[in-house]
Coordinates of C-alpha atoms and ligand atoms in Angstrom, one line a residue:
M126 CA -104.3 -22.0 -146.8
E127 CA -105.0 -25.1 -148.9
V128 CA -105.4 -28.3 -146.8
S129 CA -103.5 -31.2 -148.3
K130 CA -105.6 -34.3 -148.8
A131 CA -102.6 -36.6 -148.7
H132 CA -102.6 -38.9 -145.7
R133 CA -105.8 -37.3 -144.4
P134 CA -107.9 -39.7 -142.3
V135 CA -111.5 -39.8 -143.4
F136 CA -113.5 -41.6 -140.6
H137 CA -111.4 -40.4 -137.7
F138 CA -112.4 -37.3 -135.9
R139 CA -110.5 -34.2 -137.1
P140 CA -111.2 -30.5 -137.7
P141 CA -111.5 -29.1 -141.3
K142 CA -107.9 -27.8 -140.9
N143 CA -105.2 -26.7 -138.5
W144 CA -103.8 -28.1 -135.3
M145 CA -105.8 -30.3 -132.8
N146 CA -104.6 -31.9 -129.6
D147 CA -106.5 -33.1 -126.5
P148 CA -110.2 -34.1 -126.6
N149 CA -112.0 -32.0 -124.0
G150 CA -115.3 -32.2 -122.2
P151 CA -117.0 -35.0 -124.1
M152 CA -120.6 -35.4 -123.1
Y153 CA -124.0 -36.6 -124.0
Y154 CA -126.8 -34.0 -123.4
N155 CA -130.4 -34.2 -124.5
G156 CA -129.9 -36.6 -127.4
I157 CA -126.7 -34.9 -128.7
Y158 CA -123.0 -35.8 -128.3
H159 CA -120.6 -33.0 -127.9
L160 CA -116.8 -33.0 -128.4
F161 CA -114.6 -30.1 -127.6
Y162 CA -110.9 -30.1 -128.4
Q163 CA -107.7 -28.1 -128.0
Y164 CA -107.4 -26.3 -131.3
N165 CA -105.3 -23.6 -133.0
P166 CA -107.5 -21.5 -135.2
Y167 CA -104.5 -19.9 -136.9
G168 CA -102.2 -22.7 -137.9
S169 CA -101.2 -26.4 -137.9
V170 CA -98.7 -26.3 -135.0
W171 CA -99.6 -26.0 -131.3
G172 CA -100.5 -22.5 -130.1
N173 CA -103.4 -19.9 -129.6
I174 CA -105.4 -22.7 -128.0
V175 CA -109.2 -22.5 -127.9
W176 CA -111.9 -25.0 -127.2
A177 CA -113.2 -25.9 -130.6
H178 CA -116.6 -27.6 -130.6
S179 CA -118.5 -30.2 -132.7
F180 CA -121.7 -32.1 -132.2
S181 CA -123.1 -35.4 -133.4
T182 CA -126.1 -37.6 -133.0
D183 CA -124.2 -40.8 -133.7
L184 CA -120.6 -40.2 -132.7
I185 CA -119.6 -40.8 -136.4
N186 CA -120.9 -37.8 -138.4
W187 CA -119.8 -34.5 -136.9
I188 CA -120.8 -31.0 -137.5
P189 CA -118.6 -28.1 -136.4
L190 CA -119.8 -25.2 -134.3
K191 CA -117.9 -22.0 -133.3
P192 CA -115.3 -22.3 -130.5
A193 CA -117.0 -22.6 -127.1
L194 CA -114.1 -21.1 -125.1
Y195 CA -111.3 -18.8 -126.1
A196 CA -108.9 -16.4 -124.4
S197 CA -110.8 -13.3 -123.4
K198 CA -110.6 -12.6 -119.7
P199 CA -107.7 -12.0 -117.2
F200 CA -108.2 -15.6 -115.9
D201 CA -107.6 -17.2 -119.4
I202 CA -106.0 -14.5 -121.5
N203 CA -103.1 -16.7 -122.3
G204 CA -105.0 -19.8 -123.3
T205 CA -108.0 -22.1 -122.6
W206 CA -106.4 -25.4 -121.9
S207 CA -107.8 -28.9 -121.2
G208 CA -110.7 -29.7 -118.9
S209 CA -114.0 -31.6 -118.6
A210 CA -117.7 -31.4 -118.6
T211 CA -120.0 -32.5 -115.8
I212 CA -123.8 -32.7 -115.9
L213 CA -125.1 -31.2 -112.7
P214 CA -128.5 -32.2 -111.1
G215 CA -131.4 -30.8 -113.1
N216 CA -129.6 -31.8 -116.3
K217 CA -127.3 -28.7 -116.3
P218 CA -124.0 -29.1 -118.1
V219 CA -121.0 -27.2 -116.8
I220 CA -117.3 -27.0 -117.9
L221 CA -114.2 -26.8 -115.8
Y222 CA -111.1 -25.9 -117.7
T223 CA -107.6 -24.6 -117.2
G224 CA -107.0 -21.0 -118.0
I225 CA -103.6 -19.5 -118.4
D226 CA -103.9 -16.2 -116.6
E227 CA -102.2 -12.8 -117.0
Q228 CA -99.2 -13.9 -115.0
N229 CA -99.0 -17.2 -117.0
K230 CA -100.3 -19.1 -114.0
Q231 CA -102.5 -22.2 -114.5
V232 CA -105.9 -21.7 -112.8
Q233 CA -109.2 -23.6 -113.0
N234 CA -112.2 -21.8 -114.4
I235 CA -115.9 -22.6 -114.7
A236 CA -118.1 -22.0 -117.7
F237 CA -121.9 -22.4 -118.2
P238 CA -124.1 -22.7 -121.3
K239 CA -125.6 -19.3 -122.1
D240 CA -128.9 -20.8 -123.1
L241 CA -130.0 -24.3 -121.9
N242 CA -132.8 -24.2 -124.5
D243 CA -130.2 -24.1 -127.3
P244 CA -129.9 -27.9 -128.0
L245 CA -126.4 -27.3 -129.4
L246 CA -125.1 -25.4 -126.4
Q247 CA -123.3 -23.1 -128.7
E248 CA -122.4 -20.2 -126.4
W249 CA -120.7 -20.5 -123.1
I250 CA -120.4 -17.9 -120.3
K251 CA -117.3 -17.5 -118.1
P252 CA -118.5 -15.7 -115.0
D253 CA -116.2 -12.9 -113.7
Y254 CA -115.8 -14.6 -110.4
N255 CA -113.4 -17.0 -112.1
P256 CA -110.9 -18.5 -111.4
V257 CA -112.7 -21.0 -109.1
I258 CA -109.5 -22.9 -108.2
T259 CA -106.0 -21.3 -107.9
P260 CA -102.6 -22.7 -107.1
T261 CA -101.5 -22.3 -103.5
P262 CA -98.2 -20.4 -103.0
D263 CA -96.3 -23.7 -102.4
M264 CA -97.3 -25.1 -105.8
N265 CA -95.6 -24.6 -109.1
A266 CA -98.2 -22.8 -111.1
S267 CA -96.9 -24.2 -114.3
F268 CA -97.9 -27.7 -113.2
F269 CA -101.5 -27.4 -112.2
R270 CA -104.0 -28.3 -114.9
D271 CA -106.6 -30.4 -116.6
P272 CA -109.5 -30.7 -114.2
T273 CA -111.6 -33.9 -114.4
E274 CA -115.3 -34.4 -114.5
G275 CA -116.9 -34.0 -111.1
W276 CA -118.4 -36.8 -109.0
R277 CA -120.3 -36.8 -105.7
G278 CA -119.1 -38.5 -102.6
P279 CA -121.2 -40.2 -99.9
D280 CA -121.6 -36.7 -98.2
G281 CA -123.2 -35.4 -101.4
H282 CA -120.4 -32.9 -102.0
W283 CA -118.6 -32.7 -105.3
R284 CA -115.1 -33.7 -106.0
V285 CA -112.7 -33.0 -108.9
L286 CA -109.1 -33.8 -109.6
V287 CA -106.4 -31.5 -110.9
G288 CA -103.1 -32.8 -112.4
N289 CA -100.0 -31.6 -110.6
R290 CA -96.3 -32.2 -110.0
K291 CA -94.2 -31.7 -106.9
G292 CA -90.5 -32.4 -107.5
N293 CA -90.7 -35.4 -109.7
R294 CA -93.8 -36.8 -108.0
G295 CA -97.0 -36.8 -110.1
L296 CA -100.2 -36.0 -108.1
A297 CA -103.9 -36.0 -108.6
L298 CA -104.9 -33.1 -106.3
L299 CA -108.4 -33.4 -104.9
Y300 CA -110.8 -30.5 -104.5
R301 CA -114.3 -30.5 -102.9
S302 CA -117.3 -28.3 -103.2
R303 CA -121.0 -28.1 -102.2
D304 CA -122.1 -26.0 -105.1
F305 CA -119.5 -26.7 -107.9
I306 CA -118.4 -23.1 -107.6
H307 CA -116.6 -22.8 -104.3
W308 CA -113.8 -25.3 -104.1
T309 CA -111.5 -26.3 -101.2
K310 CA -108.3 -28.3 -101.6
A311 CA -108.3 -31.6 -99.7
K312 CA -105.4 -32.2 -97.3
H313 CA -104.2 -35.2 -99.3
P314 CA -104.2 -35.8 -103.0
L315 CA -106.5 -38.6 -104.1
H316 CA -103.4 -40.3 -105.3
S317 CA -99.7 -39.7 -106.2
S318 CA -96.7 -41.6 -107.4
A319 CA -93.0 -41.0 -107.2
D320 CA -90.8 -40.4 -110.2
T321 CA -93.7 -40.1 -112.7
G322 CA -93.4 -36.3 -113.4
M323 CA -96.4 -34.1 -114.3
W324 CA -99.7 -35.9 -114.4
E325 CA -101.5 -34.3 -117.3
C326 CA -105.2 -35.1 -118.1
P327 CA -106.0 -37.3 -115.1
D328 CA -109.2 -39.4 -115.6
F329 CA -110.9 -41.2 -112.7
F330 CA -114.1 -43.2 -113.0
P331 CA -116.0 -46.3 -111.8
V332 CA -116.2 -49.6 -113.7
S333 CA -118.5 -52.5 -113.1
S334 CA -116.6 -55.4 -111.5
D335 CA -119.5 -57.9 -111.6
G336 CA -118.9 -59.1 -115.1
S337 CA -121.3 -56.6 -116.7
Q338 CA -119.9 -54.4 -119.5
E339 CA -122.2 -51.6 -118.7
G340 CA -120.7 -48.2 -118.2
L341 CA -121.2 -46.3 -114.9
E342 CA -122.0 -42.7 -114.3
A343 CA -119.1 -40.9 -112.5
S344 CA -120.7 -40.9 -109.0
V345 CA -121.6 -44.5 -108.8
R346 CA -120.1 -46.4 -105.9
G347 CA -120.6 -49.5 -103.8
D348 CA -120.4 -53.2 -104.3
G349 CA -119.6 -54.5 -107.7
V350 CA -117.7 -51.3 -108.6
K351 CA -113.9 -50.7 -108.9
H352 CA -112.2 -47.5 -110.0
V353 CA -109.7 -46.6 -112.7
L354 CA -107.2 -43.8 -112.5
K355 CA -105.4 -42.8 -115.8
V356 CA -102.7 -40.2 -116.1
S357 CA -100.8 -38.8 -119.1
L358 CA -97.0 -38.4 -118.5
D359 CA -95.6 -35.4 -120.3
H360 CA -92.0 -36.7 -120.1
T361 CA -92.7 -40.0 -121.9
R362 CA -95.8 -38.9 -123.8
F363 CA -97.5 -42.1 -122.9
E364 CA -100.4 -42.7 -120.5
Y365 CA -100.9 -45.5 -118.0
Y366 CA -103.7 -46.6 -115.8
T367 CA -104.3 -48.6 -112.7
I368 CA -107.4 -50.4 -111.4
G369 CA -108.1 -50.2 -107.7
H370 CA -110.3 -49.3 -104.8
Y371 CA -111.6 -45.9 -103.9
L372 CA -111.8 -45.5 -100.2
Y373 CA -114.8 -43.1 -100.0
E374 CA -114.5 -42.2 -96.4
K375 CA -110.8 -41.3 -96.7
D376 CA -111.1 -40.0 -100.2
R377 CA -108.1 -42.0 -101.2
Y378 CA -107.5 -44.2 -104.2
I379 CA -105.5 -47.4 -103.7
P380 CA -104.4 -49.2 -106.9
D381 CA -104.4 -53.0 -106.7
K382 CA -101.0 -54.3 -105.8
S383 CA -100.4 -56.3 -109.0
Y384 CA -99.9 -53.2 -111.2
A385 CA -97.0 -50.9 -111.8
D386 CA -98.0 -47.4 -110.8
N387 CA -95.6 -45.7 -113.1
S388 CA -94.7 -45.4 -116.8
T389 CA -94.3 -49.2 -117.1
G390 CA -97.9 -49.7 -116.1
L391 CA -100.9 -50.8 -118.2
R392 CA -101.9 -48.6 -121.1
Y393 CA -105.1 -48.1 -123.0
D394 CA -103.1 -48.0 -126.2
Y395 CA -99.4 -48.9 -126.7
G396 CA -99.0 -46.6 -129.6
N397 CA -99.5 -43.0 -130.5
F398 CA -102.3 -42.1 -128.1
Y399 CA -102.3 -39.3 -125.5
A400 CA -104.4 -37.0 -123.3
S401 CA -107.4 -39.3 -123.4
K402 CA -110.7 -38.8 -121.7
T403 CA -113.7 -41.0 -121.0
F404 CA -117.4 -40.0 -120.6
F405 CA -120.6 -41.8 -119.7
D406 CA -123.0 -42.2 -122.5
A407 CA -126.3 -42.2 -120.7
K408 CA -128.1 -43.1 -124.0
N409 CA -126.5 -46.5 -124.4
K410 CA -125.2 -47.0 -120.8
R411 CA -121.6 -47.3 -121.8
R412 CA -118.3 -45.6 -121.0
I413 CA -116.6 -44.2 -124.1
L414 CA -112.9 -43.3 -124.5
W415 CA -111.5 -40.6 -126.8
G416 CA -107.7 -40.2 -127.3
W417 CA -105.5 -37.9 -129.3
A418 CA -103.2 -39.4 -131.9
N419 CA -100.6 -36.8 -132.9
E420 CA -98.8 -36.6 -136.2
S421 CA -95.4 -38.4 -136.3
D422 CA -94.1 -36.8 -139.5
L423 CA -92.0 -33.7 -139.4
N424 CA -93.3 -30.3 -138.1
T425 CA -92.4 -28.8 -141.4
T426 CA -94.7 -31.3 -143.1
D427 CA -97.5 -30.3 -140.8
T428 CA -97.1 -26.7 -141.7
A429 CA -97.1 -27.5 -145.3
K430 CA -100.1 -29.9 -145.2
G431 CA -102.2 -27.4 -143.2
W432 CA -103.6 -29.9 -140.6
A433 CA -102.2 -31.9 -137.7
G434 CA -103.8 -34.3 -135.2
I435 CA -106.7 -36.7 -135.1
Q436 CA -108.8 -38.4 -132.4
T437 CA -108.8 -42.2 -132.4
V438 CA -112.3 -43.7 -133.0
P439 CA -114.6 -43.6 -130.0
R440 CA -114.1 -46.8 -128.0
R441 CA -116.3 -48.5 -125.6
L442 CA -114.3 -49.4 -122.5
W443 CA -115.1 -51.9 -119.7
L444 CA -113.3 -54.1 -117.1
D445 CA -112.3 -57.5 -118.5
E446 CA -113.9 -60.4 -116.8
N447 CA -110.5 -61.4 -115.3
G448 CA -110.7 -58.1 -113.4
K449 CA -107.1 -57.4 -114.2
Q450 CA -107.3 -55.1 -117.1
L451 CA -109.6 -52.9 -119.2
R452 CA -110.9 -53.8 -122.6
Q453 CA -111.8 -51.5 -125.5
W454 CA -113.7 -51.9 -128.7
P455 CA -114.7 -49.4 -131.4
I456 CA -118.3 -48.3 -130.8
K457 CA -120.9 -50.3 -132.7
E458 CA -122.0 -47.2 -134.7
L459 CA -118.7 -47.4 -136.6
E460 CA -120.0 -50.5 -138.3
T461 CA -122.6 -48.4 -140.1
L462 CA -119.7 -47.1 -142.3
R463 CA -118.9 -50.6 -143.5
L464 CA -119.5 -50.9 -147.3
H465 CA -118.3 -53.6 -149.6
Q466 CA -117.2 -56.7 -147.8
V467 CA -114.6 -59.4 -148.8
K468 CA -114.0 -62.6 -147.0
M469 CA -111.3 -65.2 -146.7
N470 CA -111.6 -68.5 -144.9
D471 CA -109.2 -71.4 -144.0
V472 CA -106.1 -70.2 -145.8
S473 CA -102.8 -71.6 -144.5
I474 CA -99.8 -69.4 -144.7
R475 CA -96.4 -71.0 -144.6
K476 CA -93.1 -69.4 -143.5
G477 CA -92.1 -66.4 -145.6
N478 CA -95.4 -66.2 -147.5
S479 CA -98.1 -63.5 -147.7
V480 CA -101.6 -63.6 -149.1
E481 CA -103.2 -60.5 -150.6
I482 CA -106.8 -59.6 -149.5
K483 CA -108.1 -58.2 -152.8
G484 CA -111.2 -56.3 -153.7
I485 CA -111.3 -53.5 -151.1
T486 CA -110.0 -50.0 -150.8
A487 CA -107.1 -50.9 -148.5
A488 CA -106.4 -47.3 -147.5
Q489 CA -109.8 -46.9 -145.8
A490 CA -110.9 -50.2 -144.4
D491 CA -112.0 -52.2 -141.4
V492 CA -110.4 -55.7 -141.1
E493 CA -111.3 -58.5 -138.7
V494 CA -109.2 -61.7 -138.7
T495 CA -109.0 -64.9 -136.6
F496 CA -105.7 -66.7 -136.8
H497 CA -105.7 -70.4 -136.0
L498 CA -102.4 -71.6 -134.5
P499 CA -100.8 -75.1 -134.4
S500 CA -101.2 -76.9 -131.1
L501 CA -98.7 -75.4 -128.7
S502 CA -97.6 -78.7 -127.4
D503 CA -96.4 -79.6 -130.9
V504 CA -94.3 -76.6 -131.6
R505 CA -91.0 -75.2 -130.4
L506 CA -91.3 -71.6 -129.2
E507 CA -88.7 -68.9 -129.0
P508 CA -87.5 -68.6 -125.4
F509 CA -88.6 -65.4 -123.5
D510 CA -86.0 -63.4 -121.6
P511 CA -87.9 -62.0 -118.5
S512 CA -85.9 -58.8 -118.8
W513 CA -87.9 -58.1 -122.0
S514 CA -91.2 -57.8 -120.1
V515 CA -90.7 -54.1 -119.2
D516 CA -90.2 -52.8 -122.7
P517 CA -92.3 -54.5 -125.4
Q518 CA -91.7 -51.6 -127.8
R519 CA -88.0 -52.2 -127.7
L520 CA -88.6 -55.9 -128.4
C521 CA -90.7 -55.0 -131.4
G522 CA -87.9 -52.8 -132.7
E523 CA -85.4 -55.6 -132.3
K524 CA -87.6 -58.3 -133.8
P525 CA -89.5 -56.7 -136.7
S526 CA -91.9 -58.6 -139.0
T527 CA -89.0 -59.7 -141.2
V528 CA -87.1 -61.5 -138.5
G529 CA -88.4 -65.0 -138.6
G530 CA -89.2 -66.8 -135.3
E531 CA -90.9 -70.1 -134.5
L532 CA -94.6 -69.2 -133.9
G533 CA -94.7 -65.8 -135.5
P534 CA -94.3 -63.1 -136.5
F535 CA -97.6 -63.4 -138.3
G536 CA -100.4 -60.8 -138.9
L537 CA -101.4 -58.1 -141.4
L538 CA -99.4 -55.9 -143.7
T539 CA -101.5 -52.8 -143.9
L540 CA -101.0 -49.8 -146.2
A541 CA -98.7 -51.9 -148.2
S542 CA -97.3 -51.1 -151.7
E543 CA -97.8 -53.7 -154.4
N544 CA -94.3 -55.1 -154.1
L545 CA -94.0 -54.6 -150.4
E546 CA -91.4 -51.9 -150.4
E547 CA -93.7 -50.3 -147.9
Y548 CA -96.1 -51.6 -145.3
T549 CA -97.2 -51.1 -141.7
A550 CA -97.0 -54.5 -140.1
V551 CA -99.4 -55.4 -137.3
F552 CA -98.4 -58.8 -136.0
F553 CA -98.0 -61.3 -133.2
R554 CA -95.1 -63.3 -131.9
V555 CA -95.4 -66.1 -129.3
F556 CA -92.6 -66.8 -126.8
D557 CA -92.1 -69.7 -124.5
A558 CA -92.5 -68.7 -120.8
K559 CA -93.9 -70.1 -117.6
P560 CA -96.7 -70.4 -116.5
K561 CA -98.0 -69.6 -120.0
P562 CA -96.6 -68.4 -123.4
V563 CA -96.0 -64.7 -123.8
V564 CA -97.8 -63.1 -126.8
L565 CA -96.3 -59.9 -128.2
M566 CA -98.2 -57.6 -130.5
C567 CA -96.3 -55.0 -132.6
S568 CA -97.5 -52.2 -135.0
G569 CA -95.7 -49.8 -137.3
G570 CA -92.0 -49.9 -138.1
I571 CA -89.3 -48.6 -140.3
R572 CA -91.0 -50.0 -143.5
S573 CA -94.1 -47.9 -143.0
S574 CA -92.7 -45.3 -145.4
I575 CA -89.8 -45.2 -147.8
S576 CA -89.4 -41.6 -146.6
E577 CA -86.2 -41.6 -144.5
E578 CA -86.3 -38.8 -142.1
M579 CA -89.5 -39.4 -140.0
Y580 CA -90.1 -41.1 -136.7
K581 CA -91.2 -44.7 -137.6
P582 CA -91.4 -46.6 -134.3
S583 CA -92.6 -50.2 -134.0
F584 CA -94.9 -50.0 -131.0
G585 CA -95.4 -53.0 -128.9
G586 CA -97.6 -54.4 -126.1
F587 CA -98.1 -57.8 -124.6
V588 CA -101.5 -59.6 -125.0
D589 CA -102.7 -61.4 -121.9
V590 CA -104.5 -64.2 -123.7
D591 CA -104.9 -67.8 -123.2
L592 CA -104.0 -69.7 -126.4
S593 CA -105.4 -73.0 -125.3
D594 CA -108.2 -72.6 -128.0
R595 CA -105.4 -72.0 -130.5
K596 CA -106.9 -68.8 -131.7
I597 CA -106.0 -65.1 -131.7
T598 CA -108.1 -62.3 -133.2
L599 CA -107.0 -59.0 -134.6
R600 CA -109.1 -56.0 -135.8
S601 CA -107.4 -53.1 -137.6
L602 CA -109.0 -49.8 -138.7
I603 CA -107.0 -48.4 -141.5
D604 CA -107.6 -44.8 -142.5
H605 CA -104.9 -43.3 -144.8
S606 CA -102.3 -42.4 -142.1
V607 CA -103.6 -44.3 -139.1
V608 CA -103.7 -47.9 -138.3
E609 CA -105.6 -48.5 -135.1
S610 CA -105.6 -52.2 -134.0
F611 CA -107.3 -54.2 -131.3
A612 CA -106.0 -57.7 -130.4
A613 CA -107.9 -60.4 -128.6
G614 CA -111.2 -58.6 -128.5
G615 CA -109.7 -55.3 -127.3
K616 CA -107.2 -56.6 -124.7
T617 CA -104.3 -54.9 -126.3
C618 CA -104.7 -51.8 -128.6
I619 CA -102.0 -50.1 -130.6
T620 CA -102.4 -47.0 -132.8
S621 CA -99.7 -46.1 -135.4
R622 CA -99.6 -42.9 -137.5
V623 CA -97.8 -43.7 -140.7
Y624 CA -97.1 -41.8 -144.0
P625 CA -96.5 -44.2 -146.9
K626 CA -95.2 -42.7 -150.1
L627 CA -96.1 -45.5 -152.4
A628 CA -99.0 -47.1 -150.6
E629 CA -101.2 -44.1 -150.6
G630 CA -104.9 -44.0 -151.6
S631 CA -105.8 -46.4 -154.4
N632 CA -102.2 -47.7 -154.4
A633 CA -102.6 -49.3 -150.9
H634 CA -102.8 -53.0 -150.5
L635 CA -103.6 -55.4 -147.7
F636 CA -101.9 -58.7 -147.0
A637 CA -101.9 -61.4 -144.3
F638 CA -98.3 -62.7 -143.7
N639 CA -96.3 -65.2 -141.8
S640 CA -92.5 -65.1 -141.2
G641 CA -92.5 -67.8 -138.5
A642 CA -91.3 -71.4 -139.0
E643 CA -94.8 -72.7 -138.0
T644 CA -97.6 -72.6 -140.6
I645 CA -100.5 -70.5 -139.4
K646 CA -104.0 -70.4 -140.7
V647 CA -106.3 -67.5 -141.5
K648 CA -109.4 -69.1 -140.1
H649 CA -111.8 -66.2 -140.9
L650 CA -111.1 -62.8 -142.3
K651 CA -113.6 -60.1 -143.2
A652 CA -112.6 -56.8 -144.6
W653 CA -114.8 -53.8 -145.5
N654 CA -114.3 -50.6 -147.4
M655 CA -115.2 -47.9 -145.0
G656 CA -117.5 -45.1 -146.1
S657 CA -116.8 -41.4 -145.5
P658 CA -118.9 -39.8 -142.8
R659 CA -119.6 -36.1 -142.5
M660 CA -116.5 -35.0 -140.7
N661 CA -116.7 -31.4 -139.7
Ligands
LIG878 C1 -101.8 -32.4 -122.9 C2 -101.7 -30.9 -122.6 C3 -102.5 -30.5 -121.3 C4 -102.8 -29.1 -121.5 C5 -103.1 -29.0 -123.0 C6 -102.6 -27.7 -123.7 O1 -101.5 -32.6 -124.2 O2 -100.4 -30.5 -122.5 O3 -101.8 -30.8 -120.1 O4 -104.0 -28.7 -120.8 O5 -102.4 -30.1 -123.6 O6 -103.0 -27.7 -125.0

């Protein structure tokens, strides 16, 4: 089938055609990055899932290989679902993944590279002794999947987590092994939380808490280290994470008290972003995050266009110096795609005005902007109702970019048509609150397409930023049907999938705007045309 070029991202990871969901088993091995992903070889809706496989030397240009895992044995005959890679001592990669067996039970299987001398690790062997982990009789075998990367405890034994649900409690079940092949279920889960439903795609890893942004390998522990647990909730289709302490002796994870350990908790991305997974990049000593951004047009459109699903750009991830949240930033390699640059400096924008950023291909661009605000002591701010704090997305829906406030809304109109019938607004709004103003970030919205029938949410997240320097920054990566934005140096990130009808390709424009009563200033803005890497 012909694959439609309309709305097709160019520098975001995607297969040549068909359906893609979760990123699987990302790893760096002998100079090469690998990414596997849930893929349907036969169509552009979910089904017939295999582990498709691509490799790269720079995380930007990708070359496809044949699928690494596909249904072929009794222990995975109904599907090869999500899982992770671990590099075992002696530099030996191994994969743990969920197989759907003959009875449609979810079981965990192991696979090894057939030939460690093949630098591309093209063929994988699934030993006949699989499965290596099976559900116990008291478990619901339909809620038992997505094994994590393994790590080693102080006793030298391996641990992995498997996502699970009991009643409506979400659990990260813990398994231990001496040899990575024989696994025993621990008496207690590593962690669990009431009323969160199935925990899909758990991810558990250490982060430096000593102010360093360096990433840590999965088994690192000790002083200056905290841990992150992320889970994906199938009933809300959002993820959340907590930061906390891993009690090694008890094999328990205790989230810090300040965070909600449920769907109202912190998120990597407050938009269209799911089933994410990190890996440690030993080459550059950083932890990198991959996440899936599903289509949000109609299923019938996906069938017609012949492709569905992208991965967000690889993001470096680290613990913010305040210790209270993670930060993310597109990997520096992405900047090698920057071509022609345009700049704007010291442009004031008064209420109801917008300024076009001309001279770039606005459908495929990277934009960095610093907004300069008036002194907060001189302005009146909209009052903040504390009940709004649990649902920023709803607030963005109720107060879109066109509803004027005091300080904000201001920001960018991306993928905009010339006369602004269409645009995806990415913007801020500042509210009065104690002890400090509340900053709301929104992305998306009803105006993103003149097409009526699709899902056009305005996503929202709060930005924990100190405005005393009167500045706020925003970076947006615009790629045809995706707008991936990073506020305040990666404190709050939102990805929107949007399908403009008028503002497509060379008809797309980019504006800075302000609908608030207070004048704001674009202090610095740089925008680049983005090049087209080799993408599978
Ligand atoms: C998450 C998920 C996983 C599962 C996979 C199947 O999107 O549902 O839990 O392993 O996708 O494709």
